[in-house]
XYZ file of C-alpha atoms in Angstrom:
468
model
C -140.516 -40.313 116.491
C -142.833 -38.259 118.656
C -145.017 -35.789 116.848
C -144.723 -32.101 117.669
C -147.038 -30.817 120.383
C -150.321 -29.421 119.166
C -150.484 -25.680 118.865
C -152.980 -24.000 121.121
C -155.544 -21.603 119.778
C -153.749 -18.759 121.488
C -150.513 -19.565 119.644
C -151.925 -19.622 116.128
C -150.959 -16.773 113.858
C -153.864 -14.381 113.398
C -154.753 -14.077 109.681
C -154.082 -10.619 108.331
C -157.153 -8.567 107.383
C -156.821 -5.442 105.239
C -156.933 -2.216 107.225
C -159.511 -0.345 105.162
C -159.899 2.433 107.738
C -156.227 3.367 107.488
C -156.409 3.197 103.692
C -159.212 5.784 103.792
C -157.101 8.051 105.992
C -154.380 8.027 103.329
C -156.848 9.494 100.844
C -155.461 10.359 97.431
C -151.817 10.360 98.497
C -149.598 7.631 97.111
C -147.977 5.294 99.692
C -144.686 7.137 99.193
C -146.282 10.563 99.604
C -148.129 9.433 102.707
C -144.910 7.991 104.170
C -143.235 11.367 103.633
C -146.139 13.046 105.448
C -145.692 10.625 108.345
C -141.996 11.485 108.605
C -142.767 15.222 108.538
C -145.372 14.828 111.287
C -142.879 12.858 113.356
C -140.356 15.688 113.148
C -143.023 18.142 114.284
C -143.332 16.336 117.621
C -139.664 15.437 118.007
C -140.179 11.771 117.147
C -138.208 9.676 114.668
C -139.808 6.973 112.526
C -138.427 5.297 109.427
C -141.653 5.243 107.465
C -141.567 4.297 103.797
C -144.049 3.064 101.183
C -143.468 -0.543 102.212
C -144.390 0.192 105.818
C -147.608 1.881 104.670
C -148.395 -1.182 102.559
C -147.820 -3.512 105.514
C -150.225 -1.464 107.625
C -152.913 -1.408 104.959
C -152.568 -5.138 104.262
C -153.130 -5.857 107.951
C -149.656 -7.305 108.499
C -149.047 -4.650 111.171
C -152.019 -5.076 113.474
C -150.876 -2.403 115.926
C -148.093 0.192 115.494
C -145.310 0.602 118.006
C -145.468 3.489 120.458
C -143.498 5.915 118.283
C -145.787 5.406 115.295
C -148.863 5.584 117.514
C -147.879 9.061 118.733
C -147.235 10.218 115.191
C -150.568 8.865 113.910
C -152.441 10.494 116.810
C -150.717 13.780 115.935
C -151.741 13.414 112.294
C -155.331 12.446 113.073
C -156.370 14.270 116.275
C -159.267 12.715 118.129
C -158.852 9.260 116.590
C -157.906 6.285 118.723
C -156.074 3.234 117.376
C -159.311 1.291 116.687
C -160.625 4.302 114.722
C -157.586 3.934 112.468
C -158.278 0.253 111.949
C -155.706 -1.084 114.417
C -156.264 -3.796 117.003
C -156.059 -2.786 120.685
C -152.484 -3.028 121.899
C -153.329 -5.452 124.676
C -154.545 -7.986 122.128
C -151.281 -8.095 120.207
C -148.547 -7.471 122.770
C -146.586 -10.467 123.959
C -146.841 -12.218 120.597
C -143.076 -12.272 120.132
C -141.736 -12.194 116.612
C -145.249 -12.196 115.079
C -145.513 -8.453 115.754
C -143.149 -5.535 115.460
C -140.891 -4.771 118.407
C -142.861 -2.544 120.777
C -140.687 -0.681 123.213
C -141.587 2.345 125.270
C -139.966 5.388 123.653
C -137.106 7.212 125.244
C -137.762 10.704 126.543
C -134.982 13.244 127.031
C -133.531 12.499 130.439
C -131.181 14.856 132.287
C -130.034 12.010 134.530
C -127.401 10.090 132.535
C -127.670 7.074 134.821
C -131.392 6.762 134.126
C -130.731 7.149 130.404
C -128.201 4.297 130.472
C -130.718 2.126 132.316
C -133.308 2.883 129.638
C -130.852 1.938 126.880
C -130.209 -1.402 128.576
C -133.922 -2.055 129.021
C -134.682 -1.259 125.394
C -131.795 -3.425 124.210
C -133.307 -6.260 126.233
C -136.561 -5.707 124.340
C -134.645 -6.210 121.098
C -133.104 -9.363 122.460
C -136.475 -10.770 123.494
C -137.790 -10.203 119.982
C -135.611 -13.132 118.956
C -136.378 -15.494 121.820
C -140.160 -15.521 122.028
C -142.085 -17.685 119.647
C -141.485 -19.571 116.420
C -138.058 -20.672 115.207
C -136.577 -17.513 116.659
C -137.072 -19.034 120.115
C -134.613 -21.805 119.389
C -132.164 -19.532 117.585
C -132.011 -16.500 119.854
C -131.335 -18.022 123.267
C -127.589 -17.604 122.773
C -128.202 -13.945 123.560
C -129.264 -14.845 127.095
C -127.207 -15.556 130.159
C -126.750 -19.374 130.411
C -128.886 -19.518 133.543
C -131.752 -17.838 131.706
C -131.315 -19.954 128.581
C -132.001 -23.149 130.471
C -135.435 -21.893 131.482
C -136.496 -20.806 128.002
C -138.805 -23.233 126.164
C -137.845 -24.244 122.630
C -141.115 -24.488 120.743
C -141.135 -26.224 117.385
C -142.585 -24.942 114.173
C -143.289 -26.896 110.977
C -139.911 -27.578 109.379
C -138.194 -25.240 111.836
C -138.053 -22.568 109.160
C -138.163 -18.797 109.376
C -141.084 -16.893 107.912
C -142.399 -13.386 107.356
C -142.791 -12.782 111.094
C -139.108 -13.381 111.711
C -138.165 -11.129 108.798
C -140.309 -8.405 110.361
C -138.580 -8.888 113.721
C -135.165 -8.397 112.116
C -136.318 -5.248 110.296
C -137.801 -3.761 113.458
C -134.618 -4.530 115.406
C -132.635 -2.514 112.863
C -135.008 0.456 113.237
C -134.953 0.350 117.014
C -131.180 0.148 117.319
C -130.775 3.060 114.921
C -133.220 5.121 116.940
C -131.231 4.486 120.125
C -127.996 5.385 118.346
C -129.418 8.654 117.024
C -130.310 9.729 120.534
C -127.552 8.259 122.667
C -124.579 7.286 120.531
C -123.092 3.854 120.065
C -121.087 3.030 123.160
C -123.973 2.078 125.414
C -125.553 -0.364 122.969
C -122.831 -1.880 120.757
C -122.192 -5.097 122.647
C -125.879 -5.730 123.294
C -126.683 -5.253 119.623
C -124.390 -8.103 118.591
C -126.848 -10.653 120.038
C -129.712 -9.780 117.643
C -127.168 -9.814 114.807
C -126.121 -13.382 115.610
C -129.759 -14.381 115.844
C -130.547 -12.803 112.470
C -127.860 -14.824 110.699
C -128.998 -17.960 112.538
C -132.444 -17.342 111.064
C -130.925 -17.313 107.577
C -129.406 -20.729 108.258
C -132.705 -22.151 109.498
C -134.091 -22.459 105.979
C -136.742 -20.305 104.316
C -139.482 -21.632 102.064
C -140.514 -18.459 100.211
C -138.103 -16.474 98.073
C -139.700 -13.168 99.085
C -139.106 -13.955 102.760
C -135.538 -15.086 102.063
C -134.845 -11.787 100.310
C -136.242 -9.826 103.270
C -134.181 -11.838 105.747
C -130.979 -11.378 103.754
C -131.606 -7.650 103.407
C -132.572 -7.296 107.071
C -129.579 -9.275 108.331
C -127.256 -7.254 106.095
C -128.699 -3.951 107.316
C -128.356 -5.183 110.884
C -124.692 -6.042 110.218
C -124.128 -2.511 108.887
C -125.937 -1.014 111.886
C -123.853 -3.008 114.374
C -120.758 -2.166 112.335
C -121.587 1.518 112.670
C -121.961 1.124 116.427
C -118.467 -0.411 116.498
C -117.160 2.382 114.233
C -118.555 5.160 116.435
C -117.195 3.371 119.507
C -113.668 3.398 118.079
C -113.611 -0.361 117.395
C -112.465 -0.066 113.793
C -111.479 -3.723 113.408
C -114.918 -4.908 114.507
C -116.596 -2.368 112.240
C -114.590 -3.511 109.227
C -115.600 -7.118 109.903
C -119.304 -6.280 110.180
C -119.269 -4.187 107.007
C -117.548 -7.027 105.142
C -120.224 -9.409 106.402
C -122.937 -7.095 105.082
C -121.194 -6.780 101.720
C -120.934 -10.564 101.434
C -124.641 -10.875 102.230
C -125.463 -8.308 99.557
C -123.448 -10.208 96.964
C -125.060 -13.535 97.893
C -128.612 -12.245 97.401
C -127.876 -9.740 94.622
C -129.114 -6.762 96.662
C -127.691 -3.616 95.042
C -129.150 -1.304 97.699
C -127.511 -3.274 100.504
C -124.230 -3.378 98.573
C -124.284 0.398 98.127
C -124.934 0.897 101.846
C -122.117 -1.471 102.850
C -119.635 0.284 100.547
C -120.858 3.685 101.810
C -120.036 2.803 105.412
C -116.785 1.134 104.388
C -115.712 4.388 102.728
C -116.571 6.354 105.869
C -114.614 3.927 108.050
C -111.604 3.958 105.716
C -111.417 7.753 105.884
C -111.562 7.730 109.687
C -108.943 4.963 109.800
C -106.573 7.063 107.642
C -106.948 4.902 104.532
C -108.127 7.632 102.125
C -107.445 5.748 98.877
C -109.596 2.887 100.098
C -112.265 5.462 101.042
C -112.304 6.794 97.473
C -112.465 3.319 95.919
C -115.231 2.160 98.253
C -117.281 5.320 97.614
C -116.898 4.877 93.861
C -117.948 1.218 94.140
C -120.995 2.337 96.133
C -121.955 4.796 93.400
C -121.660 2.053 90.798
C -123.951 -0.206 92.847
C -126.468 2.609 93.417
C -126.679 4.069 89.925
C -129.903 2.242 89.004
C -131.666 2.572 92.381
C -133.444 5.838 91.542
C -132.256 7.818 94.578
C -130.461 11.105 93.910
C -130.043 11.643 97.659
C -128.192 8.339 98.012
C -125.862 9.242 95.144
C -125.335 12.646 96.775
C -124.209 11.071 100.042
C -121.921 8.665 98.199
C -120.331 11.576 96.317
C -119.642 13.189 99.705
C -117.981 9.984 100.909
C -115.740 10.138 97.842
C -115.018 13.830 98.464
C -113.931 12.989 102.007
C -111.322 10.577 100.724
C -109.979 13.062 98.168
C -109.789 15.744 100.878
C -107.624 13.601 103.147
C -105.396 12.850 100.144
C -105.066 16.601 99.603
C -106.508 16.424 96.079
C -108.464 19.677 96.111
C -109.597 19.493 92.491
C -111.083 15.991 92.768
C -112.655 16.899 96.109
C -114.339 19.996 94.684
C -115.674 18.020 91.713
C -117.198 15.430 94.068
C -118.667 18.172 96.286
C -120.250 19.896 93.293
C -121.790 16.596 92.235
C -123.067 15.972 95.758
C -124.746 19.390 95.953
C -126.361 19.013 92.514
C -127.754 15.578 93.361
C -128.967 16.794 96.759
C -130.882 19.601 95.051
C -132.843 16.933 93.180
C -134.841 16.390 96.376
C -136.186 13.289 98.055
C -137.851 10.336 96.318
C -139.840 7.250 97.219
C -136.763 5.167 96.408
C -134.582 6.849 99.021
C -133.310 4.152 101.409
C -134.921 3.986 104.832
C -131.553 4.289 106.597
C -130.925 7.735 105.105
C -133.303 9.650 107.366
C -130.285 11.444 108.899
C -129.184 12.906 105.558
C -130.548 16.409 105.220
C -129.150 19.914 104.853
C -127.387 19.673 108.205
C -125.529 16.491 107.288
C -124.628 17.898 103.867
C -123.094 20.977 105.496
C -121.332 18.907 108.153
C -119.708 16.530 105.681
C -118.634 19.437 103.488
C -117.106 21.054 106.576
C -115.045 17.918 107.181
C -113.719 18.109 103.629
C -112.638 21.758 103.886
C -111.098 21.097 107.284
C -108.997 18.277 105.818
C -107.966 20.607 102.976
C -106.796 23.188 105.513
C -109.490 25.828 104.989
C -110.477 26.337 108.630
C -112.643 29.424 108.111
C -114.782 27.797 105.410
C -115.029 24.634 107.470
C -116.150 26.591 110.540
C -118.837 28.405 108.557
C -120.264 25.108 107.311
C -119.997 23.475 110.740
C -122.028 26.341 112.262
C -124.666 25.736 109.607
C -124.675 22.022 110.367
C -125.299 22.651 114.063
C -128.036 25.231 113.470
C -129.941 23.067 110.979
C -129.713 19.758 112.817
C -132.963 18.068 113.847
C -133.110 18.011 117.694
C -133.800 14.276 117.515
C -130.263 13.569 116.287
C -128.501 14.339 119.557
C -125.383 12.425 118.551
C -125.030 14.422 115.323
C -125.481 17.744 117.139
C -122.633 16.727 119.457
C -120.548 15.625 116.465
C -120.933 18.839 114.484
C -120.403 20.980 117.592
C -117.144 19.132 118.273
C -116.208 19.584 114.634
C -116.942 23.315 114.911
C -114.615 23.535 117.904
C -111.789 22.016 115.882
C -112.451 24.215 112.860
C -112.496 27.372 114.990
C -109.171 26.323 116.493
C -107.723 25.964 112.993
C -109.059 29.371 111.954
C -107.426 31.161 114.892
C -110.430 31.704 117.164
C -109.455 29.875 120.385
C -112.083 31.422 122.648
C -114.925 30.591 120.261
C -113.436 27.132 119.840
C -113.389 26.624 123.589
C -117.031 27.710 123.880
C -118.067 25.213 121.198
C -115.963 22.520 122.842
C -117.675 23.173 126.174
C -121.107 22.787 124.532
C -119.990 19.522 122.951
C -118.760 18.214 126.309
C -122.173 18.963 127.818
C -123.824 16.936 125.075
C -121.540 13.987 125.834
C -123.451 13.639 129.099
C -126.250 12.279 126.886
C -124.237 10.679 124.081
C -121.639 7.911 124.210
C -119.254 8.254 121.244
C -115.539 7.520 121.269
C -115.252 9.252 117.888
C -116.576 12.568 119.260
C -114.417 12.319 122.378
C -111.347 11.808 120.175
C -112.215 14.986 118.240
C -112.461 16.945 121.497
C -109.205 15.420 122.724
C -107.426 16.770 119.637
C -108.996 20.191 120.119
C -107.933 20.263 123.776
C -104.319 19.466 122.860
C -104.238 22.233 120.268
C -105.866 24.769 122.624
C -103.398 24.083 125.419
C -101.147 26.847 124.103
C -103.988 29.327 124.774
C -104.753 28.130 128.311
C -104.223 31.645 129.632
C -107.547 32.702 128.098
C -110.531 32.314 130.442
C -112.904 30.356 128.137
C -110.041 28.086 127.072
C -109.024 27.387 130.664
C -112.636 26.563 131.509
C -112.910 24.165 128.553
C -109.628 22.430 129.406
C -110.718 21.976 133.002
C -114.061 20.518 131.944
C -112.358 18.311 129.380
C -109.948 16.907 131.968
C -112.841 16.192 134.347
C -114.844 14.532 131.581
C -111.889 12.364 130.558
C -111.458 11.282 134.168
C -115.125 10.344 134.435
C -114.919 8.244 131.259
C -111.756 6.501 132.466
C -113.385 5.672 135.793
C -116.448 4.258 134.025
C -114.241 1.890 132.022
């Protein structure tokens, strides 16, 4: 049997060297405290990074030789006047093009008034994710299914010892999850769902390739499970409930296989959300309660708060006001406990705005339109500008709540603002909310603002139909 081709010097993995310069910049802050400072700095400049203590540790150990563009901007904001080498990082040109051995580096998206250009950017960035699984190491042999057949034939299939996945591949999966979530926050799910299924297939192929180290196997299982949840959410927000249910079940199975309580809690959390939207409220309550059971020893009050809200949502749809109020009270108390180092990375969206928005949904389901509208207004006003999709969601929710509370003109104005945001965001779930509001406002079409909203809604629906 022929021996594998010799690896060139340029293809060898560069040994990690501790980044002592970055460690000095952290000063006396703990890794968790420094990660929180990074997230705050990101919000100051309108950027979104999912920094946690583990990411800080990977930087300081030298595993991350150069940050992606989003992190670079945040670090430059935190440490004015310092270039990447001053922070202990390698020049970008020396690490780019190394495939799965480095984090996915994609040019960040800037707000773009031209929806066509925005869609092109989403496609380009999704291609970056795809290439993360087809360049170098065992990922090269496993990820080519994501390519068009004509492209796949031209892709080399390099061998690695034993053909097994390692830490670099685990990092590639984790970075793919972060990047997809960033795109979803800004643009909604519809433009990226189908493209995101290719990295998901590749991630599970990596699990089947065999892993030598237990620590790497745990990271790959966790990363693949989080990717399944992320792709499931994209399906959920795109109105593909059957696909979403399948992806969430896959994540839950992965969590059970590797004994990952955090992943199990996340999978049950999203399952509860989906069940409520799919009009299966009893399942929503059971899934939320199972999530709380899985999360009770994870040390995150914020996670338990969100899970209590998921339970409250199920009780609200069932019309059980007492149980809903008990769950809401628990959610608010846990939220008041503040953030912690153990808060999951995926929960960056959960702040005061999300708390108010989810409470608004509960009161709306219970028939208290005025209270729901008050909370929905708060959700819109508090929302971080980065979360464009959530601003559109809560604005659409406000339109529905105002309709219920007998304020058709205000409802129409909110609906018109939500329609404008849909020029930037692709979400079947938000469109469905606006469709319901339009049907209910039709009786008030004689009012000027309502007539304007209905006209814009009809035009928007026609544009969406033509696009499909």
